[in-house]
Amino acid sequence: MIVDYFSAINNHDYITAWGYLGDPMRAIYGATAPDRDSTGLATFTSSMREHVRCVRVTNIANATSSDPDISASLGIQWYRVTFDAEYLTPFEAGAGTLPPFYKTHADPHEGAPPPLIINQGTSP
């Protein structure tokens, strides 16, 4: 799912990339309620268009974390992602690049929602 997310960004398919983001990530871009989803998508799209020329995932590894929400049975896990990326302009926050850590929720139980990225950061 993480590779698919960044492949969508690389292909400038921001609607597909948006579909890989869970509610906590969507809220970062302003989608704080269902009626604000289009606002969040517009902000996300604008941000990616402004900053990312291309991105390719070169490695994904489990990241150790003291995050109390981590749960193998619920499919909640942090990953360290390594990129080969080119930027048009630096992101405003942090190091100015895509963050290296992504938290996913991929509940393995039947009937669970699809896997989503629910957080990102410079550390897990």
PDB file of C-alpha atoms in Angstrom:
ATOM      1  CA  MET A   1       0.000   0.000   0.000  1.00  0.00           C
ATOM      2  CA  ILE A   2       2.843   2.447   0.773  1.00  0.00           C
ATOM      3  CA  VAL A   3       4.492   1.734  -2.583  1.00  0.00           C
ATOM      4  CA  ASP A   4       1.128   2.161  -4.331  1.00  0.00           C
ATOM      5  CA  TYR A   5       0.595   5.490  -2.541  1.00  0.00           C
ATOM      6  CA  PHE A   6       3.917   6.881  -3.729  1.00  0.00           C
ATOM      7  CA  SER A   7       3.463   5.408  -7.212  1.00  0.00           C
ATOM      8  CA  ALA A   8       0.212   7.355  -7.459  1.00  0.00           C
ATOM      9  CA  ILE A   9       1.999  10.545  -6.360  1.00  0.00           C
ATOM     10  CA  ASN A  10       4.774   9.874  -8.866  1.00  0.00           C
ATOM     11  CA  ASN A  11       2.155   9.455 -11.603  1.00  0.00           C
ATOM     12  CA  HIS A  12       0.385  12.657 -10.466  1.00  0.00           C
ATOM     13  CA  ASP A  13      -2.719  10.573  -9.710  1.00  0.00           C
ATOM     14  CA  TYR A  14      -3.551  12.476  -6.557  1.00  0.00           C
ATOM     15  CA  ILE A  15      -7.102  11.131  -6.234  1.00  0.00           C
ATOM     16  CA  THR A  16      -5.741   7.569  -6.025  1.00  0.00           C
ATOM     17  CA  ALA A  17      -3.020   8.658  -3.578  1.00  0.00           C
ATOM     18  CA  TRP A  18      -5.681  10.407  -1.455  1.00  0.00           C
ATOM     19  CA  GLY A  19      -7.556   7.111  -1.279  1.00  0.00           C
ATOM     20  CA  TYR A  20      -4.627   5.549   0.624  1.00  0.00           C
ATOM     21  CA  LEU A  21      -4.853   8.141   3.421  1.00  0.00           C
ATOM     22  CA  GLY A  22      -6.859   7.493   6.572  1.00  0.00           C
ATOM     23  CA  ASP A  23      -8.837  10.153   8.430  1.00  0.00           C
ATOM     24  CA  PRO A  24      -5.924  11.357  10.633  1.00  0.00           C
ATOM     25  CA  MET A  25      -3.796  12.030   7.539  1.00  0.00           C
ATOM     26  CA  ARG A  26      -6.678  13.620   5.640  1.00  0.00           C
ATOM     27  CA  ALA A  27      -7.241  15.974   8.578  1.00  0.00           C
ATOM     28  CA  ILE A  28      -3.687  17.308   8.140  1.00  0.00           C
ATOM     29  CA  TYR A  29      -4.804  18.624   4.752  1.00  0.00           C
ATOM     30  CA  GLY A  30      -8.056  20.094   6.058  1.00  0.00           C
ATOM     31  CA  ALA A  31     -10.490  17.197   5.594  1.00  0.00           C
ATOM     32  CA  THR A  32     -11.716  17.314   9.179  1.00  0.00           C
ATOM     33  CA  ALA A  33     -15.230  16.122   8.304  1.00  0.00           C
ATOM     34  CA  PRO A  34     -16.776  14.269   5.345  1.00  0.00           C
ATOM     35  CA  ASP A  35     -18.118  17.513   3.876  1.00  0.00           C
ATOM     36  CA  ARG A  36     -14.547  18.905   3.883  1.00  0.00           C
ATOM     37  CA  ASP A  37     -13.017  15.977   1.961  1.00  0.00           C
ATOM     38  CA  SER A  38     -12.847  17.897  -1.327  1.00  0.00           C
ATOM     39  CA  THR A  39     -11.051  20.757   0.452  1.00  0.00           C
ATOM     40  CA  GLY A  40      -8.511  18.314   1.875  1.00  0.00           C
ATOM     41  CA  LEU A  41      -7.968  16.669  -1.507  1.00  0.00           C
ATOM     42  CA  ALA A  42      -7.417  20.075  -3.126  1.00  0.00           C
ATOM     43  CA  THR A  43      -4.848  21.027  -0.456  1.00  0.00           C
ATOM     44  CA  PHE A  44      -3.088  17.646  -0.741  1.00  0.00           C
ATOM     45  CA  THR A  45      -2.993  17.873  -4.544  1.00  0.00           C
ATOM     46  CA  SER A  46      -1.669  21.430  -4.450  1.00  0.00           C
ATOM     47  CA  SER A  47       1.039  20.502  -1.948  1.00  0.00           C
ATOM     48  CA  MET A  48       2.252  17.474  -3.901  1.00  0.00           C
ATOM     49  CA  ARG A  49       2.213  19.376  -7.223  1.00  0.00           C
ATOM     50  CA  GLU A  50       4.169  22.238  -5.671  1.00  0.00           C
ATOM     51  CA  HIS A  51       6.842  20.146  -3.972  1.00  0.00           C
ATOM     52  CA  VAL A  52       7.325  16.679  -5.524  1.00  0.00           C
ATOM     53  CA  ARG A  53       8.749  16.242  -9.027  1.00  0.00           C
ATOM     54  CA  CYS A  54       9.068  12.453  -8.753  1.00  0.00           C
ATOM     55  CA  VAL A  55       9.345   9.829  -6.038  1.00  0.00           C
ATOM     56  CA  ARG A  56      10.180   6.145  -6.000  1.00  0.00           C
ATOM     57  CA  VAL A  57      10.266   3.902  -2.941  1.00  0.00           C
ATOM     58  CA  THR A  58      13.570   2.011  -2.741  1.00  0.00           C
ATOM     59  CA  ASN A  59      13.067   0.224   0.585  1.00  0.00           C
ATOM     60  CA  ILE A  60      10.471  -0.355   3.297  1.00  0.00           C
ATOM     61  CA  ALA A  61      11.319  -1.821   6.704  1.00  0.00           C
ATOM     62  CA  ASN A  62       9.440  -2.270   9.973  1.00  0.00           C
ATOM     63  CA  ALA A  63      10.322   0.507  12.402  1.00  0.00           C
ATOM     64  CA  THR A  64      10.587  -0.125  16.116  1.00  0.00           C
ATOM     65  CA  SER A  65       8.451   2.245  18.116  1.00  0.00           C
ATOM     66  CA  SER A  66       7.224   2.903  21.622  1.00  0.00           C
ATOM     67  CA  ASP A  67       3.883   4.027  20.139  1.00  0.00           C
ATOM     68  CA  PRO A  68       1.197   2.479  22.396  1.00  0.00           C
ATOM     69  CA  ASP A  69      -1.179   2.127  19.424  1.00  0.00           C
ATOM     70  CA  ILE A  70       1.036  -0.429  17.645  1.00  0.00           C
ATOM     71  CA  SER A  71      -0.860  -3.714  17.444  1.00  0.00           C
ATOM     72  CA  ALA A  72      -0.051  -6.724  15.279  1.00  0.00           C
ATOM     73  CA  SER A  73      -3.534  -8.125  15.804  1.00  0.00           C
ATOM     74  CA  LEU A  74      -5.095  -4.875  14.542  1.00  0.00           C
ATOM     75  CA  GLY A  75      -2.525  -4.424  11.786  1.00  0.00           C
ATOM     76  CA  ILE A  76      -1.168  -1.105  13.092  1.00  0.00           C
ATOM     77  CA  GLN A  77       2.537  -0.685  12.318  1.00  0.00           C
ATOM     78  CA  TRP A  78       5.197   1.968  11.683  1.00  0.00           C
ATOM     79  CA  TYR A  79       7.453   1.598   8.634  1.00  0.00           C
ATOM     80  CA  ARG A  80      10.687   3.320   7.645  1.00  0.00           C
ATOM     81  CA  VAL A  81      10.514   4.225   3.960  1.00  0.00           C
ATOM     82  CA  THR A  82      13.557   5.072   1.852  1.00  0.00           C
ATOM     83  CA  PHE A  83      12.994   7.143  -1.292  1.00  0.00           C
ATOM     84  CA  ASP A  84      14.650   8.193  -4.465  1.00  0.00           C
ATOM     85  CA  ALA A  85      12.916  11.559  -4.796  1.00  0.00           C
ATOM     86  CA  GLU A  86      13.333  14.847  -6.618  1.00  0.00           C
ATOM     87  CA  TYR A  87      11.690  17.980  -5.286  1.00  0.00           C
ATOM     88  CA  LEU A  88      10.508  21.096  -7.084  1.00  0.00           C
ATOM     89  CA  THR A  89      10.597  23.104  -3.846  1.00  0.00           C
ATOM     90  CA  PRO A  90      11.187  22.058  -0.227  1.00  0.00           C
ATOM     91  CA  PHE A  91       8.180  21.348   1.970  1.00  0.00           C
ATOM     92  CA  GLU A  92       7.641  24.125   4.519  1.00  0.00           C
ATOM     93  CA  ALA A  93       7.911  21.914   7.602  1.00  0.00           C
ATOM     94  CA  GLY A  94      10.694  19.716   8.931  1.00  0.00           C
ATOM     95  CA  ALA A  95      13.581  18.792   6.672  1.00  0.00           C
ATOM     96  CA  GLY A  96      11.733  20.028   3.598  1.00  0.00           C
ATOM     97  CA  THR A  97      11.402  16.488   2.240  1.00  0.00           C
ATOM     98  CA  LEU A  98       8.906  13.660   2.508  1.00  0.00           C
ATOM     99  CA  PRO A  99       9.050  12.184   6.020  1.00  0.00           C
ATOM    100  CA  PRO A 100      10.725   8.767   6.333  1.00  0.00           C
ATOM    101  CA  PHE A 101       8.226   7.111   8.702  1.00  0.00           C
ATOM    102  CA  TYR A 102       4.655   6.031   7.924  1.00  0.00           C
ATOM    103  CA  LYS A 103       2.104   4.442  10.241  1.00  0.00           C
ATOM    104  CA  THR A 104      -0.385   2.108   8.609  1.00  0.00           C
ATOM    105  CA  HIS A 105      -3.580   0.414   9.675  1.00  0.00           C
ATOM    106  CA  ALA A 106      -4.121  -2.807   7.753  1.00  0.00           C
ATOM    107  CA  ASP A 107      -6.491  -4.790   9.982  1.00  0.00           C
ATOM    108  CA  PRO A 108      -6.208  -8.463   8.972  1.00  0.00           C
ATOM    109  CA  HIS A 109      -9.706  -9.371  10.191  1.00  0.00           C
ATOM    110  CA  GLU A 110     -12.475 -10.161   7.746  1.00  0.00           C
ATOM    111  CA  GLY A 111     -14.723  -7.195   7.086  1.00  0.00           C
ATOM    112  CA  ALA A 112     -12.044  -4.704   8.143  1.00  0.00           C
ATOM    113  CA  PRO A 113     -11.647  -1.507   6.124  1.00  0.00           C
ATOM    114  CA  PRO A 114      -8.941  -1.366   3.427  1.00  0.00           C
ATOM    115  CA  PRO A 115      -5.351  -0.663   4.551  1.00  0.00           C
ATOM    116  CA  LEU A 116      -4.610   3.033   5.024  1.00  0.00           C
ATOM    117  CA  ILE A 117      -1.765   5.360   5.978  1.00  0.00           C
ATOM    118  CA  ILE A 118      -2.820   6.967   9.255  1.00  0.00           C
ATOM    119  CA  ASN A 119       0.271   8.962  10.257  1.00  0.00           C
ATOM    120  CA  GLN A 120       3.679  10.112   9.055  1.00  0.00           C
ATOM    121  CA  GLY A 121       6.671  11.646  10.744  1.00  0.00           C
ATOM    122  CA  THR A 122      10.394  12.085  11.111  1.00  0.00           C
ATOM    123  CA  SER A 123      10.388   9.374  13.787  1.00  0.00           C
ATOM    124  CA  PRO A 124       7.946   6.595  14.699  1.00  0.00           C
TER     125      PRO A 124
END
